[in-house]
mmCIF file of C-alpha atoms in Angstrom:
data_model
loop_
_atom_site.group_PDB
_atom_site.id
_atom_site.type_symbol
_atom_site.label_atom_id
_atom_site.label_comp_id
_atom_site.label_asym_id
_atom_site.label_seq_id
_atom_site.Cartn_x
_atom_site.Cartn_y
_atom_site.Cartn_z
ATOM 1 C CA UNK A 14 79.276 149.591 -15.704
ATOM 2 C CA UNK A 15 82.026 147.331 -15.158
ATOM 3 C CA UNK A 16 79.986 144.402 -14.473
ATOM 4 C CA UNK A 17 77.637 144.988 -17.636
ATOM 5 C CA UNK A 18 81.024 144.893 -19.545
ATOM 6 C CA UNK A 19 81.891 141.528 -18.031
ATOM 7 C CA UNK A 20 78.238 140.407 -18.525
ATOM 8 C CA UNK A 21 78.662 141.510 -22.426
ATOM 9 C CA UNK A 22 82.349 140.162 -22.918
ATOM 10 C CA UNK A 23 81.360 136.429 -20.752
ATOM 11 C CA UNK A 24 77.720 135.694 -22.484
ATOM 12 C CA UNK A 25 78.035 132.454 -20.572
ATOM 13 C CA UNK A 26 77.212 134.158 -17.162
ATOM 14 C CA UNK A 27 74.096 135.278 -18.064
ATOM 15 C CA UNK A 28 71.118 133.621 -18.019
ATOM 16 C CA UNK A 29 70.297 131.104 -20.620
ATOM 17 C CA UNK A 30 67.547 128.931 -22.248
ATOM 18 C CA UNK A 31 69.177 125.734 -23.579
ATOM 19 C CA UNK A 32 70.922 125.157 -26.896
ATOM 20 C CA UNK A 33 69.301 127.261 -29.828
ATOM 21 C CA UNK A 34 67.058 124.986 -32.160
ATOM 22 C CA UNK A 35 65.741 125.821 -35.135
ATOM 23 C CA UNK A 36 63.262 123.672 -37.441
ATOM 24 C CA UNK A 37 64.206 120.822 -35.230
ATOM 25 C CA UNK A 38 67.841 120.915 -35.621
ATOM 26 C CA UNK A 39 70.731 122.160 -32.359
ATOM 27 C CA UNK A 40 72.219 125.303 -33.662
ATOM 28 C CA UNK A 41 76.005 125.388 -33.020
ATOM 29 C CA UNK A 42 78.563 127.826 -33.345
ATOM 30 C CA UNK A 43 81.707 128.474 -35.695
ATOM 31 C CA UNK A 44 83.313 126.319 -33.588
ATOM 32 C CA UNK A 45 81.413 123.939 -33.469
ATOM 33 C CA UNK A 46 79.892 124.331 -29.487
ATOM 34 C CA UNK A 47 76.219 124.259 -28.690
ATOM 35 C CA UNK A 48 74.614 127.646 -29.375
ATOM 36 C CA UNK A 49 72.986 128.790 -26.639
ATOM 37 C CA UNK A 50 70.038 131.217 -26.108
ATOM 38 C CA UNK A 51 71.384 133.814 -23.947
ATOM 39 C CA UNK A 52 69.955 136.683 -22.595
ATOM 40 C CA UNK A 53 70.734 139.719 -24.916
ATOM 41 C CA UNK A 54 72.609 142.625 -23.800
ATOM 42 C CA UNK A 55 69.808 144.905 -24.433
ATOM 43 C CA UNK A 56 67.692 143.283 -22.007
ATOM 44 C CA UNK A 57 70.775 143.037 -19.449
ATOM 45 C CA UNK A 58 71.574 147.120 -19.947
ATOM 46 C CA UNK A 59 67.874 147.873 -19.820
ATOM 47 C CA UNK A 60 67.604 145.709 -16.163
ATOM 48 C CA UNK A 61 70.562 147.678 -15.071
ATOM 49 C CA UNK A 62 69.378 151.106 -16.081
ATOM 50 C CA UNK A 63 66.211 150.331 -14.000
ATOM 51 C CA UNK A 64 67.481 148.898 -11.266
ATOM 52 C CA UNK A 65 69.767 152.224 -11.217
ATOM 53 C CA UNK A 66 66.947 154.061 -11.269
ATOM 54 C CA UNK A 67 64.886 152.158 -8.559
ATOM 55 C CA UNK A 68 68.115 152.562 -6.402
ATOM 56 C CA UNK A 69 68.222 156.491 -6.818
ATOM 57 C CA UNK A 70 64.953 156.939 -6.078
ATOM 58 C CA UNK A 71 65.070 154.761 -2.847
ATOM 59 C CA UNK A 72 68.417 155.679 -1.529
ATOM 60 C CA UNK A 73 68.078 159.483 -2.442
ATOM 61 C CA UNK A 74 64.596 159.637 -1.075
ATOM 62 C CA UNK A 75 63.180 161.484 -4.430
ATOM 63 C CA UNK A 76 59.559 162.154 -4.465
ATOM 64 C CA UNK A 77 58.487 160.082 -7.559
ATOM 65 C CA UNK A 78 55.402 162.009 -8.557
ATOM 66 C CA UNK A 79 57.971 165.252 -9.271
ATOM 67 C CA UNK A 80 59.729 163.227 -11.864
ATOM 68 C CA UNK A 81 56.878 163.341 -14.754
ATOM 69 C CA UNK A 82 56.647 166.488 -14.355
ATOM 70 C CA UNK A 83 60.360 167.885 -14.599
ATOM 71 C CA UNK A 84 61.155 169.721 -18.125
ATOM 72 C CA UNK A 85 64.480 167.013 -18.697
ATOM 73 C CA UNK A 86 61.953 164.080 -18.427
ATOM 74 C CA UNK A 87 60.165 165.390 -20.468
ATOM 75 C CA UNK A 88 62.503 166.583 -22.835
ATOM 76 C CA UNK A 89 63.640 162.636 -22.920
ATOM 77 C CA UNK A 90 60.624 161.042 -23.381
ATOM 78 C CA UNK A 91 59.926 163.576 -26.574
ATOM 79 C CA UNK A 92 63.256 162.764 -27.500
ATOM 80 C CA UNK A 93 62.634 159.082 -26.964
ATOM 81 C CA UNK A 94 59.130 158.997 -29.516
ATOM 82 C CA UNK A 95 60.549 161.529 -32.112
ATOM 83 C CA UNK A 96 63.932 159.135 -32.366
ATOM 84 C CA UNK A 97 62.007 155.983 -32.579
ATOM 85 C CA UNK A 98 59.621 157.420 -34.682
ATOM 86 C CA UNK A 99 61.995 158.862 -37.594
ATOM 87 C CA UNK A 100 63.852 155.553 -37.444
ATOM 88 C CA UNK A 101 60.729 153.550 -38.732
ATOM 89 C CA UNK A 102 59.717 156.298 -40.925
ATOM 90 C CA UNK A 103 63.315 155.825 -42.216
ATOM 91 C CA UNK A 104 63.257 152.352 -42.781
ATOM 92 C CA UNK A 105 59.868 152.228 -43.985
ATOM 93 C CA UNK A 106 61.072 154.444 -46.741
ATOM 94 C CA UNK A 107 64.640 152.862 -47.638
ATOM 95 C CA UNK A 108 62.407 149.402 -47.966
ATOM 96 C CA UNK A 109 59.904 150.786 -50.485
ATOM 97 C CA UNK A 110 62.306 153.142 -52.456
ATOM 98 C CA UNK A 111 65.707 150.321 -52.463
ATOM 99 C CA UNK A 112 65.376 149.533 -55.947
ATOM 100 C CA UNK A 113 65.362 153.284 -57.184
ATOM 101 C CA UNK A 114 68.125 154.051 -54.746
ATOM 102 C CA UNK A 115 70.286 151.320 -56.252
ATOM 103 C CA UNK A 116 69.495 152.038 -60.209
ATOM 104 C CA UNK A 117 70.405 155.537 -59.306
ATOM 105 C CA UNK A 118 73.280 155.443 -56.862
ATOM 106 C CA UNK A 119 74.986 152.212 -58.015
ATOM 107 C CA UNK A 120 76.940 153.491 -60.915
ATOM 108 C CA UNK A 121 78.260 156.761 -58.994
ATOM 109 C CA UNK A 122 79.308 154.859 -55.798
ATOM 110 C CA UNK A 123 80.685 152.299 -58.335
ATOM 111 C CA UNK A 124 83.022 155.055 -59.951
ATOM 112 C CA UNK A 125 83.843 157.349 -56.983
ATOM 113 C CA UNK A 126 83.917 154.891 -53.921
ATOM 114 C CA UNK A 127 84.305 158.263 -51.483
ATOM 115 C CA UNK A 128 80.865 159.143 -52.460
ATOM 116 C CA UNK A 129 79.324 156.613 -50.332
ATOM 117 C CA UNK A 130 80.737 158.848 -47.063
ATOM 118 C CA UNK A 131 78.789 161.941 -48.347
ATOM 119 C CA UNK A 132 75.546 159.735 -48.925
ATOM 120 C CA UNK A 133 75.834 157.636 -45.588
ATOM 121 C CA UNK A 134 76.696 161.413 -43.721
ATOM 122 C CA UNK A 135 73.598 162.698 -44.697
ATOM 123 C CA UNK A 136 71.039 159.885 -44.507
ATOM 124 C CA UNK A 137 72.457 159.565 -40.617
ATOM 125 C CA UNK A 138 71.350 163.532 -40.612
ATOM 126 C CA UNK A 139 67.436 162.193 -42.528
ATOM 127 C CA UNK A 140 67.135 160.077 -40.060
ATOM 128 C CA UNK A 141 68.771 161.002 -36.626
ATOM 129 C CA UNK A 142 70.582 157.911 -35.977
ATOM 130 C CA UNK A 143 73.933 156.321 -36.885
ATOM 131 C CA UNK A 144 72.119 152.640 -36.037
ATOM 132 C CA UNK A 145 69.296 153.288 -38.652
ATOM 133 C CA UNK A 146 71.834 154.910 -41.249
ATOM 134 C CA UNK A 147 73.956 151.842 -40.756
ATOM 135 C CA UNK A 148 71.494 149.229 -40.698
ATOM 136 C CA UNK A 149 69.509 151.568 -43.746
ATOM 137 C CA UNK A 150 72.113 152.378 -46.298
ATOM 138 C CA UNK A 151 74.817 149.676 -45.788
ATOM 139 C CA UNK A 152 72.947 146.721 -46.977
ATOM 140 C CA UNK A 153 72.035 149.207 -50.021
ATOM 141 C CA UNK A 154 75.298 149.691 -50.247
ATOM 142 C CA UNK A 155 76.356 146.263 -50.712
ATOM 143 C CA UNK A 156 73.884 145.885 -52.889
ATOM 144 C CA UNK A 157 75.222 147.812 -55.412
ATOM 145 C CA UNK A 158 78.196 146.573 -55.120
ATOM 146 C CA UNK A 159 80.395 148.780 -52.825
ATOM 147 C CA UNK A 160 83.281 147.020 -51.630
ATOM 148 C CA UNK A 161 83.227 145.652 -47.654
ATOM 149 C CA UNK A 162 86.472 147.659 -47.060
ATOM 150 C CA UNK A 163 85.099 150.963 -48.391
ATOM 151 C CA UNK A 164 81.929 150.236 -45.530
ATOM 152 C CA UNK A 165 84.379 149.408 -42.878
ATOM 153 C CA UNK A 166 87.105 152.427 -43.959
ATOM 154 C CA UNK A 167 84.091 155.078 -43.682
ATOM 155 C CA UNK A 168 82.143 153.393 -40.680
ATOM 156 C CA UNK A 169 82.302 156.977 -39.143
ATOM 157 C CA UNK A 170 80.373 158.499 -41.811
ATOM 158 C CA UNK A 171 77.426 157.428 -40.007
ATOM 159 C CA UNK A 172 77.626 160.013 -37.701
ATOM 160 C CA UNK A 173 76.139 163.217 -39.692
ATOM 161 C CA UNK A 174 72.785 164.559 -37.436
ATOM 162 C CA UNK A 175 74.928 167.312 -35.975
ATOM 163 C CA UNK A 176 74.570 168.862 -39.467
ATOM 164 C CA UNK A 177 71.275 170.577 -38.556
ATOM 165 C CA UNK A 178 71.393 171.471 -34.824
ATOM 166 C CA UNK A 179 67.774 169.137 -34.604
ATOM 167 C CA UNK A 180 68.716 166.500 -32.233
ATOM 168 C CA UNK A 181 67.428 166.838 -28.277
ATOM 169 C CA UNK A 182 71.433 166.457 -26.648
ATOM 170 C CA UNK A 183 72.126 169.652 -29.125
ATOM 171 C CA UNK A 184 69.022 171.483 -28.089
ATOM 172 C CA UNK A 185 69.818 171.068 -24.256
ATOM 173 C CA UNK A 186 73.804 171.900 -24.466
ATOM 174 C CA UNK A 187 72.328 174.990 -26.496
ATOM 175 C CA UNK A 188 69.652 175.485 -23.022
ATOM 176 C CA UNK A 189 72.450 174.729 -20.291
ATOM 177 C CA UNK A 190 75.560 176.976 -22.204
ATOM 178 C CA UNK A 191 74.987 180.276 -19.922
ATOM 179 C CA UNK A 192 77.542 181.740 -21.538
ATOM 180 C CA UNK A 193 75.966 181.757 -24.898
ATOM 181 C CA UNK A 194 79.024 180.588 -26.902
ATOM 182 C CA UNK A 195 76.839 177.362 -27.394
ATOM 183 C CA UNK A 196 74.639 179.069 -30.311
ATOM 184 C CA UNK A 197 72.773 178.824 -33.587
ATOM 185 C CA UNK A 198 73.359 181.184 -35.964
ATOM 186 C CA UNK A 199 71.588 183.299 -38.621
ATOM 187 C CA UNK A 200 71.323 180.609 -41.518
ATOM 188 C CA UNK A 201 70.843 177.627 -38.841
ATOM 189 C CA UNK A 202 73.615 175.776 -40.106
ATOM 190 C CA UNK A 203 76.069 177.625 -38.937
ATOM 191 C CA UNK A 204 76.149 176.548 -35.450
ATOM 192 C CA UNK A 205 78.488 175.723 -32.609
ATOM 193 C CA UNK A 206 78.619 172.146 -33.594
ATOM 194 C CA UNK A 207 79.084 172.090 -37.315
ATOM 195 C CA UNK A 208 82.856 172.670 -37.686
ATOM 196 C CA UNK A 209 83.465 170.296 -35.085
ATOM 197 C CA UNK A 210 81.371 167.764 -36.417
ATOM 198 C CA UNK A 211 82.482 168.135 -39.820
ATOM 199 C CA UNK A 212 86.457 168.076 -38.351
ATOM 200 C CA UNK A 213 85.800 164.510 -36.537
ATOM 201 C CA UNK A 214 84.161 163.087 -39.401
ATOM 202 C CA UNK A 215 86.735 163.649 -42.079
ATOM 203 C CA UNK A 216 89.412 162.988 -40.128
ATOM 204 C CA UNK A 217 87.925 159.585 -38.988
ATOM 205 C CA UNK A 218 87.178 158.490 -42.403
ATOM 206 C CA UNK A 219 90.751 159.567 -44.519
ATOM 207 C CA UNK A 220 92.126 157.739 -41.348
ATOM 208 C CA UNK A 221 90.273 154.564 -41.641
ATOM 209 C CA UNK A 222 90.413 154.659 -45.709
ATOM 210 C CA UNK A 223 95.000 154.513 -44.463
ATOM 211 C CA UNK A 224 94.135 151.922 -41.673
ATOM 212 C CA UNK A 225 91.649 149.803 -44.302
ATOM 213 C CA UNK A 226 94.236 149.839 -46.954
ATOM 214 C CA UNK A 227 96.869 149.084 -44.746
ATOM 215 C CA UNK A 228 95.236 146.252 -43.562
ATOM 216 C CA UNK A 229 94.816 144.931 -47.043
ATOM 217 C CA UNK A 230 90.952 145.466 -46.962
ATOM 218 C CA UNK A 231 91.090 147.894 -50.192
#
């Protein structure tokens, strides 16, 4: 972990590629310095996580054929396709529908700027994924005209798919609670992780509307 972190904080130790160019012109940075093509972090965490996983199964003498058939892999892999999955779906739709979404929604968020919180918390829960809510909703957002410090102050509105207890990591702390205080109650949505949820959310978003205006961004 440790050494990803270096890896992610140092681009120039990993691999590179030469200076960027782009319709025959060197790409440089804001300061002026070559800019290089680097190896991205995704690729570097997805090496890692494999060569983790080669190590474990070496060093701990697993039998490999066992592992496509336990229920957690294949939990994750189902996890994996339906995430993926509702993320294009997601952006397929916010593409095609963008103009309605900012005829209707411009003039609210416009008047009420807290109202973009409530819509960003429950496209995250449409879609399963603060990435696709973020990378969905806040170019939308500016759009319409919502003000950079209002996307900043209520960044952690992006986290809303506990709302419906849908997601795989809810469904297996649900499996793996013995006790059974890990539940889902009568009308779904009153479940273990709601209040919680709900708690962390609000809190995190009147405390980054103080920190944004504080820091002069509203």
């Amino acid at each position: 972990i440790a050494l990803v972190a270096l890896l992610g904080v140092f681009d120039f130790l990993r691999p590179n590629w030469g200076q960027v160019v782009k319709n025959g012109i060197p790409q440089v940075d804001a300061l002026g310095n070559p800019k290089m093509d680097v190896l991205s972090m995704v690729s570097v965490i997805q090496m890692f996580m494999l060569l983790a996983g080669s190590l474990i199964i070496i060093f701990t003498k697993t039998d490999a054929k066992k592992i496509g058939s336990n229920e957690i892999f294949k939990s994750g892999m189902i996890a994996l396709v339906a995430v993926f999955g509702i993320s294009w779906m997601a952006d397929t739709m916010f593409a095609v529908h963008t103009p309605m979404m900012k005829a209707a929604l411009g003039d609210i968020v416009k008047e009420h700027p807290w109202t973009y919180a409530v819509m960003l918390l429950l496209i995250s829960k449409f879609v399963n994924s603060q990435a696709a809510a973020i990378s969905a909703f806040v170019p939308l957002a500016l759009g319409i005209g919502v003000e950079p410090g209002v996307i900043v102050a209520f960044a952690a509105a992006c986290y809303g798919y506990y709302i419906l207890p849908t997601y795989p990591s809810d469904l297996a702390t649900i499996q793996f609670d013995r006790s059974g205080t890990t539940h889902i109650g009568k009308f779904v949505i009153n479940h273990s992780f709601i209040l919680p949820g709900l708690i962390g959310v609000i809190t995190s978003c009147i405390a980054g509307y103080f920190i944004a205006m504080a820091a002069g961004y509203l």
